[in-house]
Coordinates of C-alpha atoms in Angstrom, one line a residue:
X13 CA -91.0 -0.6 68.9
X14 CA -90.9 -0.1 72.7
X15 CA -88.6 2.1 74.7
X16 CA -86.6 -0.9 75.9
X17 CA -86.1 -2.0 72.3
X18 CA -85.0 1.4 71.2
X19 CA -82.5 1.6 74.1
X20 CA -81.1 -1.9 73.3
X21 CA -80.8 -1.0 69.6
X22 CA -79.0 2.2 70.5
X23 CA -76.7 0.5 72.9
X24 CA -75.7 -2.4 70.6
X25 CA -73.9 -1.4 67.3
X26 CA -74.5 -4.9 65.9
X27 CA -78.3 -4.6 66.4
X28 CA -78.3 -1.1 64.9
X29 CA -76.5 -2.3 61.8
X30 CA -79.0 -5.2 61.6
X31 CA -81.9 -2.8 61.9
X32 CA -80.6 -0.6 59.1
X33 CA -80.0 -3.5 56.8
X34 CA -83.4 -5.0 57.6
X35 CA -85.1 -1.7 56.6
X36 CA -83.0 -1.4 53.5
X37 CA -83.8 -5.0 52.5
X38 CA -87.5 -4.4 52.7
X39 CA -87.6 -1.4 50.4
X40 CA -90.0 -1.3 47.5
X41 CA -87.6 -2.1 44.6
X42 CA -86.6 -5.6 45.8
X43 CA -86.7 -8.5 43.3
X44 CA -90.0 -10.3 43.2
X45 CA -90.5 -14.0 43.5
X46 CA -91.3 -14.1 39.7
X47 CA -88.0 -12.4 39.0
X48 CA -86.0 -14.9 41.0
X49 CA -88.0 -17.8 39.4
X50 CA -87.2 -16.6 35.9
X51 CA -83.5 -16.3 36.8
X52 CA -83.5 -19.9 38.1
X53 CA -85.4 -21.0 35.0
X54 CA -83.0 -19.4 32.6
X55 CA -80.0 -20.8 34.5
X56 CA -81.4 -24.3 34.3
X57 CA -82.2 -24.0 30.6
X58 CA -78.7 -22.7 29.7
X59 CA -77.2 -25.4 31.9
X60 CA -79.1 -28.2 30.1
X61 CA -78.6 -26.8 26.6
X62 CA -75.0 -25.6 26.7
X63 CA -73.2 -26.7 29.8
X64 CA -74.4 -30.4 30.1
X65 CA -73.2 -31.4 26.6
X66 CA -69.8 -29.8 27.1
X67 CA -69.4 -31.6 30.5
X68 CA -70.5 -34.9 28.9
X69 CA -68.0 -34.4 26.0
X70 CA -65.2 -33.6 28.3
X71 CA -65.8 -36.5 30.6
X72 CA -66.0 -39.0 27.8
X73 CA -62.7 -38.1 26.3
X74 CA -59.1 -38.2 27.5
X75 CA -58.5 -35.5 30.2
X76 CA -56.5 -32.4 29.3
X77 CA -54.0 -33.0 32.1
X78 CA -52.9 -36.4 33.3
X79 CA -51.6 -36.0 36.9
X80 CA -50.7 -39.6 37.9
X81 CA -48.3 -38.7 40.7
X82 CA -47.7 -36.2 43.4
X83 CA -44.7 -34.9 41.6
X84 CA -46.8 -34.0 38.6
X85 CA -49.8 -32.6 40.7
X86 CA -47.8 -30.3 43.0
X87 CA -46.6 -27.7 40.4
X88 CA -50.1 -27.6 38.9
X89 CA -51.6 -27.0 42.4
X90 CA -49.0 -24.2 43.1
X91 CA -49.8 -22.5 39.8
X92 CA -53.6 -22.6 40.4
X93 CA -53.2 -21.3 44.0
X94 CA -50.9 -18.5 42.9
X95 CA -53.2 -17.5 40.0
X96 CA -56.2 -17.5 42.4
X97 CA -54.3 -15.1 44.8
X98 CA -53.2 -12.8 42.0
X99 CA -56.7 -12.7 40.4
X100 CA -58.3 -12.0 43.8
X101 CA -55.9 -9.2 44.5
X102 CA -56.6 -7.6 41.1
X103 CA -60.4 -8.0 41.5
X104 CA -60.1 -6.3 45.0
X105 CA -58.4 -3.3 43.5
X106 CA -61.4 -2.6 41.2
X107 CA -64.4 -4.2 43.0
X108 CA -63.7 -5.4 46.5
X109 CA -65.9 -7.1 49.1
X110 CA -66.5 -3.8 50.9
X111 CA -68.2 -2.1 48.0
X112 CA -71.8 -1.4 49.0
X113 CA -74.8 0.3 47.5
X114 CA -74.1 4.1 47.6
X115 CA -77.2 4.9 49.6
X116 CA -76.6 2.2 52.2
X117 CA -73.0 3.2 52.6
X118 CA -74.1 6.9 53.0
X119 CA -76.5 5.9 55.8
X120 CA -73.8 4.0 57.7
X121 CA -71.1 6.6 57.2
X122 CA -73.3 9.4 58.5
X123 CA -73.8 7.7 61.9
X124 CA -71.6 7.3 64.9
X125 CA -71.1 3.6 64.1
X126 CA -67.4 2.6 63.6
X127 CA -66.6 1.2 60.2
X128 CA -65.7 -2.2 61.5
X129 CA -69.2 -2.7 62.9
X130 CA -70.9 -2.5 59.6
X131 CA -68.1 -3.3 57.1
X132 CA -66.8 -6.3 59.1
X133 CA -70.1 -8.3 59.0
X134 CA -70.6 -7.5 55.3
X135 CA -67.0 -8.6 54.5
X136 CA -67.3 -11.8 56.5
X137 CA -70.5 -12.8 54.7
X138 CA -69.2 -12.0 51.2
X139 CA -65.9 -13.7 51.9
X140 CA -67.8 -16.8 52.9
X141 CA -69.7 -16.7 49.6
X142 CA -66.6 -16.1 47.6
X143 CA -64.8 -19.0 49.4
X144 CA -67.6 -21.4 48.5
X145 CA -67.7 -20.2 44.9
X146 CA -63.9 -20.6 44.6
X147 CA -64.1 -24.1 46.1
X148 CA -66.8 -25.2 43.7
X149 CA -64.9 -23.6 40.7
X150 CA -61.6 -25.2 41.5
X151 CA -63.2 -28.6 42.2
X152 CA -65.2 -28.5 39.0
X153 CA -62.2 -27.5 36.9
X154 CA -60.2 -30.3 38.5
X155 CA -62.9 -32.8 37.8
X156 CA -63.3 -31.8 34.2
X157 CA -59.7 -31.1 33.2
X158 CA -57.7 -33.7 35.1
X159 CA -57.8 -37.3 36.0
X160 CA -57.4 -36.9 39.8
X161 CA -60.9 -37.9 40.6
X162 CA -61.1 -40.8 38.2
X163 CA -59.9 -43.3 40.8
X164 CA -61.7 -43.0 44.1
X165 CA -59.1 -45.0 46.0
X166 CA -56.2 -43.0 44.9
X167 CA -54.1 -41.2 47.5
X168 CA -54.3 -38.0 45.4
X169 CA -58.0 -37.6 45.9
X170 CA -57.9 -36.3 49.5
X171 CA -54.9 -34.3 48.8
X172 CA -56.6 -32.6 45.8
X173 CA -59.7 -31.9 48.0
X174 CA -57.4 -30.3 50.6
X175 CA -55.7 -28.1 48.0
X176 CA -59.1 -27.0 46.7
X177 CA -60.3 -26.1 50.2
X178 CA -57.0 -24.2 50.9
X179 CA -57.5 -22.3 47.6
X180 CA -61.1 -21.5 48.6
X181 CA -59.8 -20.1 51.9
X182 CA -56.9 -18.0 50.7
X183 CA -58.5 -16.4 47.6
X184 CA -61.3 -14.5 49.5
X185 CA -58.9 -13.0 52.0
X186 CA -56.6 -12.0 49.2
X187 CA -59.6 -10.3 47.6
X188 CA -60.2 -8.3 50.8
X189 CA -56.4 -7.6 51.1
X190 CA -56.4 -6.2 47.5
X191 CA -59.0 -3.6 48.5
X192 CA -57.9 -2.5 51.9
X193 CA -54.1 -2.5 51.4
X194 CA -51.9 -0.2 49.4
X195 CA -50.4 -0.9 45.9
X196 CA -47.0 -1.5 47.4
X197 CA -48.3 -4.0 49.9
X198 CA -50.2 -5.8 47.1
X199 CA -47.1 -6.0 45.0
X200 CA -45.3 -7.4 48.0
X201 CA -48.0 -10.1 48.5
X202 CA -47.9 -11.0 44.8
X203 CA -44.2 -11.4 44.8
X204 CA -44.3 -13.5 48.0
X205 CA -47.0 -15.7 46.5
X206 CA -44.9 -16.3 43.4
X207 CA -41.8 -17.1 45.4
X208 CA -43.6 -19.5 47.7
X209 CA -45.3 -21.2 44.8
X210 CA -42.0 -21.7 43.0
X211 CA -40.3 -23.1 46.1
X212 CA -43.1 -25.5 46.9
X213 CA -43.3 -26.6 43.3
X214 CA -39.5 -27.4 43.2
X215 CA -39.8 -29.3 46.5
X216 CA -42.7 -31.3 45.1
X217 CA -40.8 -32.1 41.9
X218 CA -37.6 -33.1 43.7
X219 CA -39.2 -36.1 45.5
X220 CA -38.0 -35.0 49.0
X221 CA -41.5 -34.9 50.3
X222 CA -42.2 -38.5 49.5
X223 CA -45.6 -38.0 47.7
X224 CA -46.8 -35.4 50.2
X225 CA -46.4 -32.4 47.9
X226 CA -50.1 -31.5 47.7
X227 CA -50.4 -31.7 51.5
X228 CA -47.6 -29.2 51.8
X229 CA -49.5 -26.9 49.3
X230 CA -52.7 -27.2 51.4
X231 CA -50.8 -26.4 54.6
X232 CA -49.1 -23.4 53.1
X233 CA -52.5 -22.1 51.9
X234 CA -54.1 -22.6 55.3
X235 CA -51.4 -20.7 57.1
X236 CA -51.5 -17.9 54.5
X237 CA -55.3 -17.6 54.7
X238 CA -55.1 -17.3 58.5
X239 CA -52.3 -14.7 58.5
X240 CA -53.7 -12.7 55.6
X241 CA -57.3 -12.8 57.0
X242 CA -56.2 -11.5 60.4
X243 CA -54.2 -8.7 58.9
X244 CA -56.9 -7.7 56.3
X245 CA -59.7 -7.6 58.8
X246 CA -57.6 -5.4 61.1
X247 CA -57.3 -3.0 58.2
X248 CA -61.1 -2.7 57.8
X249 CA -61.3 -0.2 60.7
X250 CA -58.9 2.1 59.0
X251 CA -60.3 2.0 55.5
X252 CA -60.6 5.2 53.6
X253 CA -64.4 5.9 53.6
X254 CA -64.1 8.6 51.0
X255 CA -62.4 6.3 48.5
X256 CA -64.8 3.5 49.4
X257 CA -67.7 5.9 48.6
X258 CA -66.2 6.7 45.2
X259 CA -65.7 3.0 44.5
X260 CA -69.2 2.2 45.4
X261 CA -70.7 5.0 43.2
X262 CA -68.6 3.8 40.3
X263 CA -69.6 0.2 40.9
X264 CA -73.3 1.1 41.0
X265 CA -73.0 3.0 37.7
X266 CA -71.1 0.2 36.1
X267 CA -73.7 -2.3 37.2
X268 CA -76.4 -0.1 35.7
X269 CA -74.5 0.0 32.4
X270 CA -74.0 -3.8 32.4
X271 CA -77.7 -4.6 33.0
X272 CA -79.3 -1.9 30.8
X273 CA -76.7 -1.1 28.2
X274 CA -73.4 -2.4 27.1
X275 CA -70.6 -4.0 29.0
X276 CA -67.9 -2.0 27.3
X277 CA -69.5 1.2 28.7
X278 CA -69.3 -0.3 32.2
X279 CA -65.7 -1.2 31.6
X280 CA -64.9 2.3 30.4
X281 CA -65.5 3.5 34.0
X282 CA -62.5 1.5 35.1
X283 CA -60.0 2.8 32.5
X284 CA -57.0 4.4 34.1
X285 CA -56.5 8.1 33.6
X286 CA -53.5 9.2 31.5
X287 CA -50.7 10.8 33.4
X288 CA -47.6 12.7 32.4
X289 CA -45.7 12.8 29.0
X290 CA -48.1 15.4 27.6
X291 CA -45.4 17.5 26.1
X292 CA -43.9 14.4 24.5
X293 CA -46.7 14.3 22.0
X294 CA -45.4 17.4 20.1
X295 CA -42.1 18.2 18.5
X296 CA -40.1 21.3 19.5
X297 CA -41.7 23.3 16.7
X298 CA -45.2 22.6 18.0
X299 CA -46.3 19.9 15.4
X300 CA -47.6 16.6 16.5
X301 CA -45.2 13.6 16.2
X302 CA -45.7 10.7 13.8
X303 CA -48.4 8.1 14.1
X304 CA -46.2 5.5 15.8
X305 CA -44.6 8.0 18.2
X306 CA -48.1 9.3 19.2
X307 CA -49.4 5.8 19.9
X308 CA -46.3 4.9 21.9
X309 CA -46.5 8.0 24.1
X310 CA -50.2 7.6 24.7
X311 CA -49.6 4.0 25.7
X312 CA -46.9 5.0 28.1
X313 CA -49.2 7.6 29.7
X314 CA -51.2 4.6 31.2
X315 CA -48.3 2.5 32.3
X316 CA -50.4 -0.2 34.0
X317 CA -52.3 -0.9 30.8
X318 CA -49.1 -0.9 28.8
X319 CA -47.5 -3.4 31.1
X320 CA -50.6 -5.6 31.1
X321 CA -50.7 -5.4 27.3
X322 CA -47.0 -6.4 27.0
X323 CA -47.5 -9.4 29.4
X324 CA -50.6 -10.6 27.5
X325 CA -49.1 -10.2 24.1
X326 CA -45.8 -11.9 25.0
X327 CA -47.5 -14.7 26.8
X328 CA -50.3 -15.1 24.2
X329 CA -47.8 -15.1 21.3
X330 CA -45.6 -17.8 23.0
X331 CA -48.6 -20.0 24.0
X332 CA -50.1 -19.5 20.5
X333 CA -46.9 -20.6 18.8
X334 CA -46.6 -23.6 21.2
X335 CA -50.2 -24.6 20.2
X336 CA -49.6 -24.6 16.5
X337 CA -46.3 -26.5 16.8
X338 CA -47.3 -29.0 19.6
X339 CA -47.6 -32.6 18.5
X340 CA -50.4 -33.4 21.0
X341 CA -53.7 -32.5 19.3
X342 CA -55.7 -31.8 22.5
X343 CA -53.0 -29.6 24.1
X344 CA -52.5 -28.0 20.8
X345 CA -56.1 -26.8 20.5
X346 CA -56.2 -25.6 24.1
X347 CA -52.9 -23.8 23.8
X348 CA -53.9 -22.3 20.4
X349 CA -57.2 -21.0 21.7
X350 CA -55.7 -19.6 24.9
X351 CA -52.8 -17.9 23.0
X352 CA -55.2 -16.3 20.5
X353 CA -57.4 -15.1 23.4
X354 CA -54.3 -13.6 25.1
X355 CA -53.4 -11.7 21.9
X356 CA -56.9 -10.5 21.6
X357 CA -57.0 -9.1 25.2
X358 CA -53.6 -7.6 24.9
X359 CA -54.4 -5.9 21.6
X360 CA -57.0 -3.8 23.3
X361 CA -54.6 -2.5 26.0
X362 CA -51.7 -1.2 23.8
X363 CA -53.3 2.2 23.6
X364 CA -56.5 4.3 23.2
X365 CA -56.3 4.6 19.5
X366 CA -59.0 2.0 18.9
X367 CA -61.5 4.4 20.7
X368 CA -60.2 7.3 18.6
X369 CA -60.9 5.4 15.4
X370 CA -64.5 4.7 16.5
X371 CA -65.0 8.3 17.5
X372 CA -63.6 9.7 14.3
X373 CA -65.6 7.3 12.1
X374 CA -68.8 8.4 13.8
X375 CA -67.9 12.2 13.8
X376 CA -67.1 14.7 11.1
X377 CA -63.6 14.5 9.6
X378 CA -62.4 17.8 11.1
X379 CA -58.7 16.8 11.2
X380 CA -58.2 16.2 7.5
X381 CA -57.4 13.0 5.6
X382 CA -53.7 13.4 4.8
X383 CA -51.2 10.5 5.3
X384 CA -53.7 7.7 4.8
X385 CA -56.6 9.3 6.8
X386 CA -58.2 8.1 9.9
X387 CA -57.3 4.3 9.6
X388 CA -53.6 5.0 9.1
X389 CA -53.5 7.5 11.9
X390 CA -55.2 5.4 14.5
X391 CA -54.3 1.8 13.5
X392 CA -50.6 2.4 12.9
X393 CA -49.6 2.0 16.6
X394 CA -51.8 -1.0 17.7
X395 CA -51.1 -3.1 14.6
X396 CA -47.4 -2.4 14.8
X397 CA -47.2 -3.0 18.5
X398 CA -49.2 -6.2 18.4
X399 CA -47.3 -7.6 15.4
X400 CA -43.9 -6.8 16.8
X401 CA -44.5 -8.1 20.3
X402 CA -46.2 -11.3 19.2
X403 CA -43.5 -11.8 16.6
X404 CA -40.8 -11.5 19.2
X405 CA -42.5 -14.1 21.5
X406 CA -43.2 -16.4 18.6
X407 CA -39.7 -16.1 17.3
X408 CA -38.2 -17.1 20.7
X409 CA -40.5 -20.2 20.8
X410 CA -39.7 -21.2 17.2
X411 CA -36.0 -21.0 17.9
X412 CA -36.4 -23.6 20.6
X413 CA -38.2 -25.9 18.1
X414 CA -35.9 -25.2 15.1
X415 CA -35.8 -26.6 12.4
X416 CA -39.4 -26.7 11.4
X417 CA -40.6 -29.1 8.7
X418 CA -42.3 -26.3 6.7
X419 CA -43.7 -22.8 7.1
X420 CA -47.1 -23.9 8.2
X421 CA -46.8 -22.9 11.9
X422 CA -45.6 -19.4 10.8
X423 CA -48.6 -19.0 8.5
X424 CA -51.0 -20.2 11.3
X425 CA -49.6 -17.8 13.8
X426 CA -49.9 -14.9 11.4
X427 CA -53.5 -15.9 10.5
X428 CA -54.4 -16.1 14.2
X429 CA -52.9 -12.6 14.9
X430 CA -54.8 -11.1 12.0
X431 CA -58.0 -12.7 13.2
X432 CA -57.4 -11.4 16.7
X433 CA -56.9 -7.9 15.3
X434 CA -60.1 -8.2 13.3
X435 CA -62.0 -9.3 16.3
X436 CA -60.6 -6.4 18.3
X437 CA -61.8 -4.0 15.5
X438 CA -65.2 -5.5 15.7
X439 CA -65.4 -5.2 19.4
X440 CA -64.1 -1.6 19.6
X441 CA -66.5 -0.3 16.9
X442 CA -69.4 -1.4 19.1
X443 CA -72.0 1.3 19.8
X444 CA -75.1 1.2 22.0
X445 CA -77.1 -2.1 22.4
X446 CA -79.3 -2.7 19.4
X447 CA -82.9 -2.7 20.3
X448 CA -83.6 -5.8 18.1
X449 CA -81.5 -7.9 20.5
X450 CA -84.2 -7.3 23.2
X451 CA -86.9 -9.0 21.1
X452 CA -87.9 -12.5 22.4
X453 CA -86.4 -15.6 20.8
X454 CA -89.1 -18.2 21.2
X455 CA -87.8 -21.8 21.3
X456 CA -89.2 -25.1 22.6
X457 CA -87.0 -24.4 25.7
X458 CA -88.4 -20.9 26.2
X459 CA -87.1 -17.4 25.5
X460 CA -83.4 -17.3 24.8
X461 CA -83.0 -13.6 24.0
X462 CA -80.6 -13.2 26.9
X463 CA -78.2 -15.5 25.0
X464 CA -78.1 -13.2 22.1
X465 CA -77.3 -10.2 24.4
X466 CA -74.5 -12.3 26.0
X467 CA -73.0 -13.2 22.7
X468 CA -73.2 -9.5 21.5
X469 CA -71.4 -8.4 24.7
X470 CA -68.5 -10.8 24.1
X471 CA -68.6 -10.9 20.3
X472 CA -64.9 -10.4 19.8
X473 CA -63.8 -13.2 22.1
X474 CA -66.5 -15.5 20.6
X475 CA -65.1 -14.8 17.1
X476 CA -61.6 -15.5 18.2
X477 CA -62.4 -18.8 19.9
X478 CA -64.8 -20.0 17.2
X479 CA -62.3 -19.0 14.5
X480 CA -59.5 -21.0 16.2
X481 CA -61.8 -24.1 16.5
X482 CA -62.8 -23.8 12.8
X483 CA -59.2 -23.4 11.7
X484 CA -58.1 -26.4 13.8
X485 CA -60.6 -28.5 11.9
X486 CA -59.4 -27.4 8.4
X487 CA -57.6 -30.1 6.4
X488 CA -54.6 -28.0 5.4
X489 CA -52.8 -24.9 6.6
X490 CA -53.6 -22.7 3.5
X491 CA -57.3 -23.5 4.0
X492 CA -57.1 -22.5 7.7
X493 CA -55.3 -19.3 6.8
X494 CA -58.0 -18.5 4.2
X495 CA -60.7 -19.2 6.8
X496 CA -59.0 -16.7 9.2
X497 CA -58.8 -14.1 6.4
X498 CA -62.5 -14.6 5.6
X499 CA -63.5 -14.1 9.3
X500 CA -61.3 -11.1 9.5
X501 CA -62.9 -9.5 6.5
X502 CA -66.3 -10.2 8.0
X503 CA -65.2 -8.5 11.2
X504 CA -64.0 -5.5 9.3
X505 CA -67.2 -5.2 7.4
X506 CA -69.4 -5.7 10.5
X507 CA -67.3 -3.2 12.5
X508 CA -67.7 -0.6 9.8
X509 CA -71.4 -1.1 9.5
X510 CA -71.7 -0.5 13.3
X511 CA -70.3 3.0 12.7
X512 CA -72.5 3.6 9.7
X513 CA -69.7 3.1 7.0
X514 CA -69.2 0.6 4.3
X515 CA -66.0 -0.5 2.5
X516 CA -67.0 1.5 -0.6
X517 CA -67.7 4.7 1.2
X518 CA -64.5 4.4 3.2
X519 CA -62.3 3.8 0.1
X520 CA -64.0 6.7 -1.7
X521 CA -63.3 8.9 1.3
X522 CA -59.6 7.9 1.3
X523 CA -59.4 8.2 -2.5
X524 CA -60.5 11.8 -2.3
X525 CA -58.0 12.4 0.5
X526 CA -55.1 11.1 -1.6
X527 CA -56.2 12.9 -4.8
X528 CA -56.8 16.2 -2.9
X529 CA -54.8 15.9 0.3
X530 CA -55.6 18.1 3.2
X531 CA -53.1 19.3 5.7
X532 CA -51.7 16.3 7.6
X533 CA -52.9 15.6 11.0
X534 CA -50.9 17.6 13.4
X535 CA -49.6 19.9 10.7
X536 CA -50.7 23.0 12.6
X537 CA -53.8 25.2 12.6
X538 CA -54.4 27.0 9.3
X539 CA -53.8 30.7 9.3
X540 CA -56.7 33.1 8.8
X541 CA -56.9 34.6 5.3
X542 CA -55.2 37.9 5.1
X543 CA -56.6 41.0 3.5
X544 CA -55.4 42.2 0.1
X545 CA -52.0 44.0 0.2
X546 CA -51.0 42.6 3.6
X547 CA -48.1 40.2 4.2
X548 CA -48.8 36.6 4.7
X549 CA -47.8 34.5 7.8
X550 CA -44.2 34.0 6.4
X551 CA -43.7 37.5 5.0
X552 CA -44.9 36.7 1.4
X553 CA -47.0 39.4 -0.3
X554 CA -50.7 38.6 -0.8
X555 CA -53.1 40.0 -3.4
X556 CA -56.8 40.0 -4.0

């Protein structure tokens, strides 16, 4: 490099940033051509084997949503746009577009370059990729789930394309906004998005727009993307670099866990830290409170997770009940599966006692086995909270559809909740990645061992969705309930085997606890034995 080149690089921040990134990109640990070719090959194989048949099946059957007019399409477009904004904001709070490799960020931070010079270019490029991905995802979902693109000459086709483009423009800037703005400003944006979506949906349904409802949605999305993008990029120059460094380090560690270990270990890095209410776990006399009270207090110590759990459980219970009582078979299956998945996700956020059960099953029983032992102590709160919350939502939906012809819907809802809890138990008892999953699976289409790892990472969700589909195909309600009970039993057995236990060993352990009960959990620390002739802890005489 000549002196003139050095001078120009030093004088131009953009060129200096480009030089650093060029050097970093040509380091020795880059992915080789063979690595990229294998990734493309695996993607093509999975697409042909799994994605193509699903696409063909969906396109050859009746669409899930029939949107024949602008009045029907406008509320759906508003809901999709609002969900995209909320999801992008939430993703930005955990893994935003400004997250870099820790080493690269360290190099940039320790120079005289302003943050906007190296973060701005990275943000623009990543937002462009995110916008393109959002556009493709929304267009593909619209093509598969609706009938908007079935008639090429329909007036809704260009309007749908405009809404997809607007969603692809506003979601990336909301992603950046979620990272660079405060929690209060993100809540304000989420509330504004909900209010705007509700107002536009009501206008579209009223017929005052004369069939131009989707055009209004696209216009609102374009204006919102311009305003949010300008404000978010202005905030890049004032971003907290120390917090960004912590986020980048955590993201790099999570990525390492996801690629080389288990996904739940990576997600553990993003669990919120408990705050407050420490003294509420104990009674005035120093003893721990009951099982339900302990679980409720621990759940309230992470209020964000508790709120998310309540939302998912209430929504999942309502959607699940609508699915088992809906007369339309297609919407019934979709609603049933979505509701069961919501209950499954919410059941994992009601508290940390699932993790306590896994840890205590794999460790020595130092806390005694009184009052039902480890399962009763750790499962009392999540089972009670999930059952009560889902029952409240299901009861409200059933009241709107009363009277029912029989008790079949109630039995199906109960069976689905039991299945979701069993799948949650299976997922939370997961330990390290089994080495046998890394062995090759040779098929005529090549090695599909990566598919086994993928299924193992998401085994709980796979069990819930597969169980709902199997229950839906059963000829009668009792048979479907028996199928859910069988799958739940298998989940319990598989979860116990992951921790090194079997049903017989666990029942034997609990039987010994009931026949010779130890001090209950939280009953205080046993006193040291006293010498002969001394008074005991309560003044009673002791002897040899």
